[in-house]
Coordinates of C-alpha atoms in Angstrom, one line a residue:
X1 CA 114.6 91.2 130.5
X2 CA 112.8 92.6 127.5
X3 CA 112.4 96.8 127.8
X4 CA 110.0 98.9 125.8
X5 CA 111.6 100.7 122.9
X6 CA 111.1 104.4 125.2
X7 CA 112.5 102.8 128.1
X8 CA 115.7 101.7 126.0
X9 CA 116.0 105.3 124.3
X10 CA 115.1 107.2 127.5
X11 CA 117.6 105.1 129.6
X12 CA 120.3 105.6 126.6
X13 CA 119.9 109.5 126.8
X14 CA 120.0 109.1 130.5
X15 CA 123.4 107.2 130.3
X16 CA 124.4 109.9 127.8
X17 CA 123.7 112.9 129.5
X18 CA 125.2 111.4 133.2
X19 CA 128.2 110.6 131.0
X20 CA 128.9 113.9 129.7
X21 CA 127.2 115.8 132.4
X22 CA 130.0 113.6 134.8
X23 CA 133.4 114.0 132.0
X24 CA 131.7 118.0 132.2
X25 CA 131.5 118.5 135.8
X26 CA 135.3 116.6 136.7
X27 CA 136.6 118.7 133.5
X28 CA 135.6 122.2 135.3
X29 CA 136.4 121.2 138.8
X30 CA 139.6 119.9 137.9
X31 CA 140.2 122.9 136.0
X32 CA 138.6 125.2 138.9
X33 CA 141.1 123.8 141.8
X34 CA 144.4 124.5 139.5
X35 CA 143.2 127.9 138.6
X36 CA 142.7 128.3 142.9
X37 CA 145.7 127.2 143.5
X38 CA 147.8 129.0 141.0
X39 CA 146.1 131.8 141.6
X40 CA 146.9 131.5 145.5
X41 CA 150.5 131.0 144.7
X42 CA 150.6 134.0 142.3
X43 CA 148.9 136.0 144.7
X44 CA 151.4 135.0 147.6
X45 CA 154.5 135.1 144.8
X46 CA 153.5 138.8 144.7
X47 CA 152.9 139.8 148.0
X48 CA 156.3 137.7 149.2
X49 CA 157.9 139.7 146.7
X50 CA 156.5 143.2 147.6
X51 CA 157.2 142.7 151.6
X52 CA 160.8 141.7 150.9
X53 CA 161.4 144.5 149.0
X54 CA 160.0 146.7 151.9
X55 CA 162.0 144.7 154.4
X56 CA 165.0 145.2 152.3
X57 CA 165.0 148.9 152.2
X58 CA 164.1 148.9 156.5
X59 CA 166.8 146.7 156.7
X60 CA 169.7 148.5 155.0
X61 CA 168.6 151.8 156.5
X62 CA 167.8 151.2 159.7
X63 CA 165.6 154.1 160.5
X64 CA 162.7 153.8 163.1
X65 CA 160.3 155.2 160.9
X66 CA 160.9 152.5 158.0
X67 CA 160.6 149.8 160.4
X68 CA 157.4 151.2 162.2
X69 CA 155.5 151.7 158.1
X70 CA 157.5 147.8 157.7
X71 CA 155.6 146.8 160.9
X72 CA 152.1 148.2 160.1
X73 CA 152.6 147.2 156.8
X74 CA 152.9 143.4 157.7
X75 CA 150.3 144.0 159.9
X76 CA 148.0 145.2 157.4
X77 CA 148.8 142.8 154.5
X78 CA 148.6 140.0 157.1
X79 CA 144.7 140.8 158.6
X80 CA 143.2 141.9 154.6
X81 CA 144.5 138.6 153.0
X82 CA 144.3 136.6 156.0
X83 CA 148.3 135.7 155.6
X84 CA 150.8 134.3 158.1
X85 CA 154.3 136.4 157.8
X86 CA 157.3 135.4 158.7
X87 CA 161.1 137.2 158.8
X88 CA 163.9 135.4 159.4
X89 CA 167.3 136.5 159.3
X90 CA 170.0 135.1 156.8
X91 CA 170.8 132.0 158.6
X92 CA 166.9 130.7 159.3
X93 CA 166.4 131.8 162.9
X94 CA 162.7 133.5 162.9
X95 CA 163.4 137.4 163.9
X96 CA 159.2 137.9 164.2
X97 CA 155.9 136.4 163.2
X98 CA 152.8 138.6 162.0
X99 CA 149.3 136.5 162.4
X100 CA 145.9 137.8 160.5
X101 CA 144.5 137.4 164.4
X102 CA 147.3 138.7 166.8
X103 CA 149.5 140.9 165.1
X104 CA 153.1 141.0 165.2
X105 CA 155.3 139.2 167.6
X106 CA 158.2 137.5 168.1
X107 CA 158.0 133.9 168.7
X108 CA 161.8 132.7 168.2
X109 CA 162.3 129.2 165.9
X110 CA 164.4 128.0 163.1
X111 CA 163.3 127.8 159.1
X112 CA 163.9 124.2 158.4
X113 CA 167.8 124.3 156.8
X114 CA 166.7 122.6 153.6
X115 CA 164.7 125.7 153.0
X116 CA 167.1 128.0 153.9
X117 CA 169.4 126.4 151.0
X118 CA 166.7 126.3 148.6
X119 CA 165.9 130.1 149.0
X120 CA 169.3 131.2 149.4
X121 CA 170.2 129.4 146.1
X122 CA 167.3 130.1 144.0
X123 CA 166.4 133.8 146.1
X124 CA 162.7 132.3 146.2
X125 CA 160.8 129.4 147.6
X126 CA 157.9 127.6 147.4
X127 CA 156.3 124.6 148.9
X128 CA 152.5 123.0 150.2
X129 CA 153.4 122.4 153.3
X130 CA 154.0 123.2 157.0
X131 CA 157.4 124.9 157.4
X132 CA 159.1 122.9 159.3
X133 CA 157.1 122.9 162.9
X134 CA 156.6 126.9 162.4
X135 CA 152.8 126.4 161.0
X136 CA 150.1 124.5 162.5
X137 CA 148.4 122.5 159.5
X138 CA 148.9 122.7 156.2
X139 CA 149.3 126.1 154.1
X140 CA 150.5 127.5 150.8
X141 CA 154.0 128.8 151.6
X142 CA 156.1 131.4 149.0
X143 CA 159.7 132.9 150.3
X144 CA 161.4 134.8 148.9
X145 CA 165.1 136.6 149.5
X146 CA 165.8 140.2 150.6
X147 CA 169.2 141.3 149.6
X148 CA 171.1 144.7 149.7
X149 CA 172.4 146.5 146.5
X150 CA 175.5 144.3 146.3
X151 CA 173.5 140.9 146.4
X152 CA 174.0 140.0 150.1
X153 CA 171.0 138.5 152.3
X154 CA 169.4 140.7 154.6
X155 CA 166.8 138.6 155.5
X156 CA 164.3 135.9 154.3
X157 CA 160.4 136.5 154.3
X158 CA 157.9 134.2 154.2
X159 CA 154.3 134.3 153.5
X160 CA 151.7 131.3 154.1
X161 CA 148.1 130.8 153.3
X162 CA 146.2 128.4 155.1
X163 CA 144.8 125.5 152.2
X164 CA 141.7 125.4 153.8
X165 CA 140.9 128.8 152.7
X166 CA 141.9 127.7 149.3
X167 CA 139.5 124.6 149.7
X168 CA 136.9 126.6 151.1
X169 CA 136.4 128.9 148.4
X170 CA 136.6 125.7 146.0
X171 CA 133.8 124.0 147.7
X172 CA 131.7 127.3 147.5
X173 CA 132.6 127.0 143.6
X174 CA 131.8 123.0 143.9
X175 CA 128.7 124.3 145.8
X176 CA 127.1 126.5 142.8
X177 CA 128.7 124.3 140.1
X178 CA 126.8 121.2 141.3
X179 CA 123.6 123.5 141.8
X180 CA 124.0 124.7 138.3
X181 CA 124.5 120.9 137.3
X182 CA 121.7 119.1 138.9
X183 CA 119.2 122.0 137.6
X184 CA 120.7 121.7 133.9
X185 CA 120.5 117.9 134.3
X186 CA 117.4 117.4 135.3
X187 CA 116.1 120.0 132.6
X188 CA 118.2 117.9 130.1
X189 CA 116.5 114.8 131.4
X190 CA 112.9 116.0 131.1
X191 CA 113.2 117.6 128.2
X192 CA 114.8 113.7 127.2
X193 CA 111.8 112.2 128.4
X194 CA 109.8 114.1 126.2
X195 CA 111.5 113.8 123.4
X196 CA 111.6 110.1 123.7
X197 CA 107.8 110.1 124.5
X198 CA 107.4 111.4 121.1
X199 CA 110.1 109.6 118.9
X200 CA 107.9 106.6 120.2
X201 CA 104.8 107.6 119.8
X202 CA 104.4 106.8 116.1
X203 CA 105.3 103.4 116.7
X204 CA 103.2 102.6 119.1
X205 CA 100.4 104.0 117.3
X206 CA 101.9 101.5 114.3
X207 CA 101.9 98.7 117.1
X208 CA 98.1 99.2 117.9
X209 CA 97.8 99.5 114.0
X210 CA 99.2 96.3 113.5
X211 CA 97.2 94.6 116.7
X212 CA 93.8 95.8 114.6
X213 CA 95.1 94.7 111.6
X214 CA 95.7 90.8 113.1
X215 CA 92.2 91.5 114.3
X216 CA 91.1 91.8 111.0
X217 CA 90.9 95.6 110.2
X218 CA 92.6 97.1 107.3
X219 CA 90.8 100.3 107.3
X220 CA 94.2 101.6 110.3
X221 CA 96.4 104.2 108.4
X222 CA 99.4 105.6 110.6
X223 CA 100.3 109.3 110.7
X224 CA 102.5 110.2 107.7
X225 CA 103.6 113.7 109.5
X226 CA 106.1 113.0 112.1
X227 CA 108.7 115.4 111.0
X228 CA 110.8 112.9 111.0
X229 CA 112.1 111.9 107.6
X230 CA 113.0 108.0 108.8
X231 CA 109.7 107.7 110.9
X232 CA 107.7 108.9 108.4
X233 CA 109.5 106.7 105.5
X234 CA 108.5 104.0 107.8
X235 CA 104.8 104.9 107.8
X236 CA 104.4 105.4 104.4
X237 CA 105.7 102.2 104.0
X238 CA 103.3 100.7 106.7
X239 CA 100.2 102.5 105.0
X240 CA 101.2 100.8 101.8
X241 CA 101.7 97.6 103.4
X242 CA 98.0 98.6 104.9
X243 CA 96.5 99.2 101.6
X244 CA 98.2 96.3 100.2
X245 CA 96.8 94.3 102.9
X246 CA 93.3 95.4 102.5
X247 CA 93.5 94.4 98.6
X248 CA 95.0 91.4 99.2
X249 CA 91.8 90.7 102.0
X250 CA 89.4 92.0 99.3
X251 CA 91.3 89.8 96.2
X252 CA 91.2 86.9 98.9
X253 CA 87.9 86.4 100.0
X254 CA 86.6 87.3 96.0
X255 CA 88.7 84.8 95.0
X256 CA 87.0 82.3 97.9
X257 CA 83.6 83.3 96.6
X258 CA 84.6 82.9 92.9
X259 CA 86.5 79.4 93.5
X260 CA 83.5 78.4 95.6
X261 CA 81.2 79.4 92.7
X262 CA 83.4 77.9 89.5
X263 CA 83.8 74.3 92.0
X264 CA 79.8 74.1 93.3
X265 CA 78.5 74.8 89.8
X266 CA 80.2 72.2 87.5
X267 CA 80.0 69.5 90.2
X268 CA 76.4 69.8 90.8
X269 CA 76.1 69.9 87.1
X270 CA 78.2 66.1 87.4
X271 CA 76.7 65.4 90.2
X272 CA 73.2 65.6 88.7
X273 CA 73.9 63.5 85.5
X274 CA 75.8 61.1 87.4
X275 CA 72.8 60.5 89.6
X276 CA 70.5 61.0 86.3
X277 CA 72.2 57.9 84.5
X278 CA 72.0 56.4 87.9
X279 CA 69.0 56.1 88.8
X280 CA 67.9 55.8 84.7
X281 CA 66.6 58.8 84.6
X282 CA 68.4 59.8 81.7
X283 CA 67.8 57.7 78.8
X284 CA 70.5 55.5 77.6
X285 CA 70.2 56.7 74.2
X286 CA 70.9 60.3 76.0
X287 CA 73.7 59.4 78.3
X288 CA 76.7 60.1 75.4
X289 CA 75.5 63.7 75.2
X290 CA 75.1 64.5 78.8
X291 CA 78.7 62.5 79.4
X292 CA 80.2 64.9 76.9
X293 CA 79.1 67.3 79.1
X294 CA 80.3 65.8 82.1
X295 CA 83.8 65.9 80.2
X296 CA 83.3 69.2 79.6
X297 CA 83.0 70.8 83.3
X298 CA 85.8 68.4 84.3
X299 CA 87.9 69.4 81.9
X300 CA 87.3 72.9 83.3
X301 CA 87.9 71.5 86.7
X302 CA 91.3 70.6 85.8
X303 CA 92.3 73.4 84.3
X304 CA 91.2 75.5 87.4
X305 CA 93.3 73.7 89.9
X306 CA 96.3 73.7 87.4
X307 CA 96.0 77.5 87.6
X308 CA 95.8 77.9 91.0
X309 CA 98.6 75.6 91.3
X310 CA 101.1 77.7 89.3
X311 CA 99.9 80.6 90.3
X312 CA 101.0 79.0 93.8
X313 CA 104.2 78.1 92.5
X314 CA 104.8 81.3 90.9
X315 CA 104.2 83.3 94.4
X316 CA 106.8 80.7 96.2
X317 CA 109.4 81.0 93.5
X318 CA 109.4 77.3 92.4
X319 CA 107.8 77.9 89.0
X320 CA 110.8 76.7 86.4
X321 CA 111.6 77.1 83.2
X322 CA 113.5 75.5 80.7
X323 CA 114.1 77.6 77.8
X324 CA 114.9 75.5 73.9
X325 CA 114.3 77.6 70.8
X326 CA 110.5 77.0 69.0
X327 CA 108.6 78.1 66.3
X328 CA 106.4 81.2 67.8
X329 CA 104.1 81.7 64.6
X330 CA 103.5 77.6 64.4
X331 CA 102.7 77.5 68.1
X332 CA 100.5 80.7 67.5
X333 CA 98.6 78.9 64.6
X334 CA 97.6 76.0 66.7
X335 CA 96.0 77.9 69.6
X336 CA 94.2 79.7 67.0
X337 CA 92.9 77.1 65.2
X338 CA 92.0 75.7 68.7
X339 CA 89.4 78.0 69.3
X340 CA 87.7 77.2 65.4
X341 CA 84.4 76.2 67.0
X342 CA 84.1 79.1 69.5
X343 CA 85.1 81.9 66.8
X344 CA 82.5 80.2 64.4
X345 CA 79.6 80.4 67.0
X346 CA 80.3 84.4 67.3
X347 CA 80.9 84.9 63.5
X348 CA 84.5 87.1 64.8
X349 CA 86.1 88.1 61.8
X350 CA 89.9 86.9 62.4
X351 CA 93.2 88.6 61.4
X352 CA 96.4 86.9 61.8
X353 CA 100.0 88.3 60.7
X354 CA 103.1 86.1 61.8
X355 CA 106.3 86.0 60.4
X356 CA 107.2 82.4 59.1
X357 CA 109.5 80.7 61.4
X358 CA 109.8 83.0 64.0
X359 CA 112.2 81.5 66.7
X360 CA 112.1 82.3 70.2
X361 CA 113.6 81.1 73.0
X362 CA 111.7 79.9 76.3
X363 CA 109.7 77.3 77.3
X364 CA 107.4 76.0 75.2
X365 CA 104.7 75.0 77.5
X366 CA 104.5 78.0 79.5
X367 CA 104.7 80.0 76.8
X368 CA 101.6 78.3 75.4
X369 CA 99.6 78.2 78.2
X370 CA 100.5 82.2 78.2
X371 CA 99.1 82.8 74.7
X372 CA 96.5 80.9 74.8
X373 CA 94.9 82.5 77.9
X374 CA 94.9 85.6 76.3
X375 CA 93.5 84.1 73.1
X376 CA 91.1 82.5 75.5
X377 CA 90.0 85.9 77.2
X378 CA 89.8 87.8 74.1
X379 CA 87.0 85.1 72.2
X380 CA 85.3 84.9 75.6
X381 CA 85.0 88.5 75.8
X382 CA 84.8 89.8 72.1
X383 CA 81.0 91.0 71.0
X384 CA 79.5 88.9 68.1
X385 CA 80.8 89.5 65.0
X386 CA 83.7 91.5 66.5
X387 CA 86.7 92.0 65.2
X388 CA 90.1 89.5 66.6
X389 CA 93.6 90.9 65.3
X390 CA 96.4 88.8 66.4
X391 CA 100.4 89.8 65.0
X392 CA 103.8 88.3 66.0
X393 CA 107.1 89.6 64.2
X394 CA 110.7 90.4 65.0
X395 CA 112.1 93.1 66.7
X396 CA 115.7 93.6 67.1
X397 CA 116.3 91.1 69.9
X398 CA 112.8 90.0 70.6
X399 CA 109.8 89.0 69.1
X400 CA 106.3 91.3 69.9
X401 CA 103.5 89.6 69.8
X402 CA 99.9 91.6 69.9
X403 CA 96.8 90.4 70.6
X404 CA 93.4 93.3 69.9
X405 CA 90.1 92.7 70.0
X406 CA 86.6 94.8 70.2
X407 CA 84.1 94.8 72.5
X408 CA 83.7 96.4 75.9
X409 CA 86.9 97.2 76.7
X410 CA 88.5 97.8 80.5
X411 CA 87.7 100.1 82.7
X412 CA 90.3 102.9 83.0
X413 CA 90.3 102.1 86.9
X414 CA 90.7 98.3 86.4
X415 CA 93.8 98.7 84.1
X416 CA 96.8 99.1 87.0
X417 CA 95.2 95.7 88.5
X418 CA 94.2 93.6 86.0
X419 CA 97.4 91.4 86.5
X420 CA 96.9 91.1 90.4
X421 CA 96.3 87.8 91.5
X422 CA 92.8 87.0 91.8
X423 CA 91.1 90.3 90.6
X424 CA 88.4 90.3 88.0
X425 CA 86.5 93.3 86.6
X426 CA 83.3 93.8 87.2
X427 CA 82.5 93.9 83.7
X428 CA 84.0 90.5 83.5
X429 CA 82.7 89.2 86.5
X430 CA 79.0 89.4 85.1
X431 CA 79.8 87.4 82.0
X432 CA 82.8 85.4 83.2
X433 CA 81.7 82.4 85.3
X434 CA 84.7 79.9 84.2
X435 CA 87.8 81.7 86.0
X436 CA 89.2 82.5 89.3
X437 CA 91.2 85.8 88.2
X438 CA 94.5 83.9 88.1
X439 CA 94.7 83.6 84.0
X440 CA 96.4 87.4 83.6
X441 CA 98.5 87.4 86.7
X442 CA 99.8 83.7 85.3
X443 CA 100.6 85.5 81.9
X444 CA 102.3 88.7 83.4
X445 CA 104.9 86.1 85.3
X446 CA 105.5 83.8 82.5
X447 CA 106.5 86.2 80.6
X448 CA 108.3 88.4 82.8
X449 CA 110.2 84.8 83.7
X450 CA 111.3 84.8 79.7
X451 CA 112.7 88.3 80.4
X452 CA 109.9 89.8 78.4
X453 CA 107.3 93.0 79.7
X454 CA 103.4 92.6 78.4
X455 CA 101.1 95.7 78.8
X456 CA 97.5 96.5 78.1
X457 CA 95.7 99.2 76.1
X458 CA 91.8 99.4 76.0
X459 CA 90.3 102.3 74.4
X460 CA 88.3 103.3 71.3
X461 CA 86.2 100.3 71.5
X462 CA 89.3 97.6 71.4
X463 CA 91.6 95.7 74.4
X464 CA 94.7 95.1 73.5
X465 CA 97.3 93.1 75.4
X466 CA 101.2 92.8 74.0
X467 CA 103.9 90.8 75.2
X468 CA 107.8 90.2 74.1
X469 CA 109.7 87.3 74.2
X470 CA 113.7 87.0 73.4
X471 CA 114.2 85.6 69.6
X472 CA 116.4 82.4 69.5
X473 CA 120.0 82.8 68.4
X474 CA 120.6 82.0 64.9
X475 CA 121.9 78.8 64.2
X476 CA 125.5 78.2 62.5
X477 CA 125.9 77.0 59.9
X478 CA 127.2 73.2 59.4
X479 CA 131.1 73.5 58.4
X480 CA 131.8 72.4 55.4
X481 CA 132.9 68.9 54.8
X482 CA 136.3 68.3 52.6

């Protein structure tokens, strides 16, 4: 049976506090009914010892007088403490009795032999009992020995409490204890309830976030305040999963307009010439040019769906590479002289600087497609008879390669995104029609695959986009034949 995250915690803190309150409460009563009872026995201990004393001294002397203060001493110890009393002589047989209720008396009887033994050895006795058949239920019993100067028994005096007196006044501590205990616990369990109610709180208010967000809403942000460093490291982190949400939704459905776009524009264009030639339209004497055109848009076609394929492949982790050692500066040439006809039409003036051979290590068909994006982008979007600088050379372990052309440049606000997947500027969304915003993000992976970084500067008139790539190791030479 499934429980709501403040049911769990508030039933946990329950369990918790029961559990102490319980170890709590059996800890102090435990603790209350020895200090009772010791208590009872020191207090009996004493007074045993103090009427045995007196007894002692009426004993030996004999006088009326002593006996009459021994009598109304009794008497008085008996009714304030609520004590039975009882003198025996040395052999056990009961001599009188004094009761909290009736007073003194004689009421004949015999202490129990064993106890005479014990008290006669030891000179004091104590036991939870009832004294043979001399007390009616069960009391707290002390004895102790009276003895004359030489060490002889006089007589034997015993004092008894009843244990429900004892019990009574450790129920009326039980009484106030558990008073004191349910009011403490049921504070502890409200201010638990509360405390639970808002330990939950901010996530529920993430749950509702996250129902709105399935409903399509991105705009949801979560409290960040909770003082609660945990909690509010988990709503920062769901605000930023928010944000990155509401990009991604943005990035998503530009991308669907773009791909729409860049896929309904060359195919009518291939529709329309197909038909054209078709239908004879289009002259026969014309069809070579319009089918270089058709060639042409699906040329771009392909190379469209092979960029959102890796860029697929790179966000599933199934993009491989298989790095052999190349020529960097040859590979560079060839995209460069690629893209003859383009830098012709917009007179760019052209600088190239690349070391001769320069090894690197990766894979050469990545790597290409890499550089010659970024070649691509920087014709497409360099003014007529702009400037195109392009440089590769060692450094320590690594090769940097640089690519800088002028023109527009990049927004300052576009720079942090310009390698997400699917964004495109809006400077380059008004005068690129032949991309879906993948080329960049494809570049940033491929070379971040190799074990390289890339970066971006635009100001001053000029973009600028530089990569690094590890150099191959050098080669050994051959040993030398005998």
């Amino acid at each position: 049976m499934k429980h709501s995250f403040f049911t769990k915690n508030f039933i946990s803190s329950l369990i918790l506090i029961l559990v102490v309150f319980g170890l709590a409460a059996g800890t102090f009563l435990y603790q209350i009914d020895r200090y009772a009872q010791s208590e009872k026995e020191y207090q009996l201990s004493a007074t045993a010892e103090s009427i045995a004393e007196l007894t002692g001294y009426a004993v030996q002397t004999g006088d009326t007088i002593n006996v009459a203060v021994l009598d109304a001493s009794l008497k008085n110890t008996a009714r304030q403490d609520q004590m039975n009393i009882i003198l025996a002589d040395p052999t056990g047989a009961v001599l009188m009795r004094v009761d909290p209720d009736r007073g003194s008396y004689a009421s004949g009887g015999q202490i129990p032999p064993s106890v005479v033994q014990r008290i006669t050895r030891d000179g004091i006795y104590t036991e939870s009992g009832t004294l043979g058949t001399l007390l009616s239920g069960k009391h707290y019993v002390v004895g102790a020995l009276c003895e004359d100067d030489s060490g002889n028994a006089l007589a034997m005096v015993f004092v008894a409490a009843s244990s429900e007196r004892v019990v009574g006044m450790f129920q009326e501590v039980t009484k106030i204890f558990l008073i004191i205990i349910l009011i403490s616990l049921g504070g502890a369990l409200i201010v638990s309830y509360f405390l639970s109610s808002r330990m939950t709180r901010p996530l529920k208010t993430m749950a509702n976030a996250a129902r709105e967000f399935a409903a399509g809403d991105f705009s949801v942000r979560v409290p960040e305040d909770n003082r609660c460093d945990e909690i509010d490291e988990l709503a920062i982190s769901f605000n930023n999963m928010a944000r990155d949400l509401e990009q991604l939704e943005e990035l998503t459905q530009g991308f669907i307009g773009n791909v729409s776009h860049e896929f309904k524009t060359p195919m009518t264009t291939i529709s329309g010439f197909v038909d054209g030639m078709l239908d004879g339209t289009i002259p026969q004497d014309q069809q070579k040019k319009y089918l270089h055109i058709i060639s042409e848009e699906v040329k771009r076609l392909s190379r469209m769906t092979m960029s959102m394929l890796a860029a697929a492949k790179i966000q599933s982790g199934e993009l491989i590479i298989s790095p052999v050692p190349f020529d960097f500066s040859e590979m560079t040439s060839q995209i460069l002289l690629s893209f003859e006809q383009k830098i012709t039409a917009k007179n760019i003036e052209v600088e190239a600087d690349f070391a001769d051979r320069l090894m690197v290590m990766g894979d050469r068909d990545h790597v290409f497609r890499a550089v010659y994006n970024l070649v691509d982008n920087a014709v497409k979007f360099i003014d007529d008879g702009g400037r195109l600088r392009v440089t590769a050379y060692p450094a320590g372990a690594f090769c940097e390669f640089s690519i800088c052309n002028t023109g527009g440049g990049i927004p300052a606000d576009d720079i942090p995104h310009i390698f997400d997947r699917f964004y495109k500027t809006d400077r380059s969304r008004s005068r690129d029609r032949s991309g879906a915003g993948l080329g960049l993000y494809i570049v940033k992976n491929i070379i971040n695959l190799h074990g390289g970084d890339i970066s971006v500067r635009s100001d001053g008139g000029e973009t600028e986009f530089s990569f690094t790539l590890p150099l191959a190791p050098a080669a050994k030479p051959p040993k030398p034949t005998k």
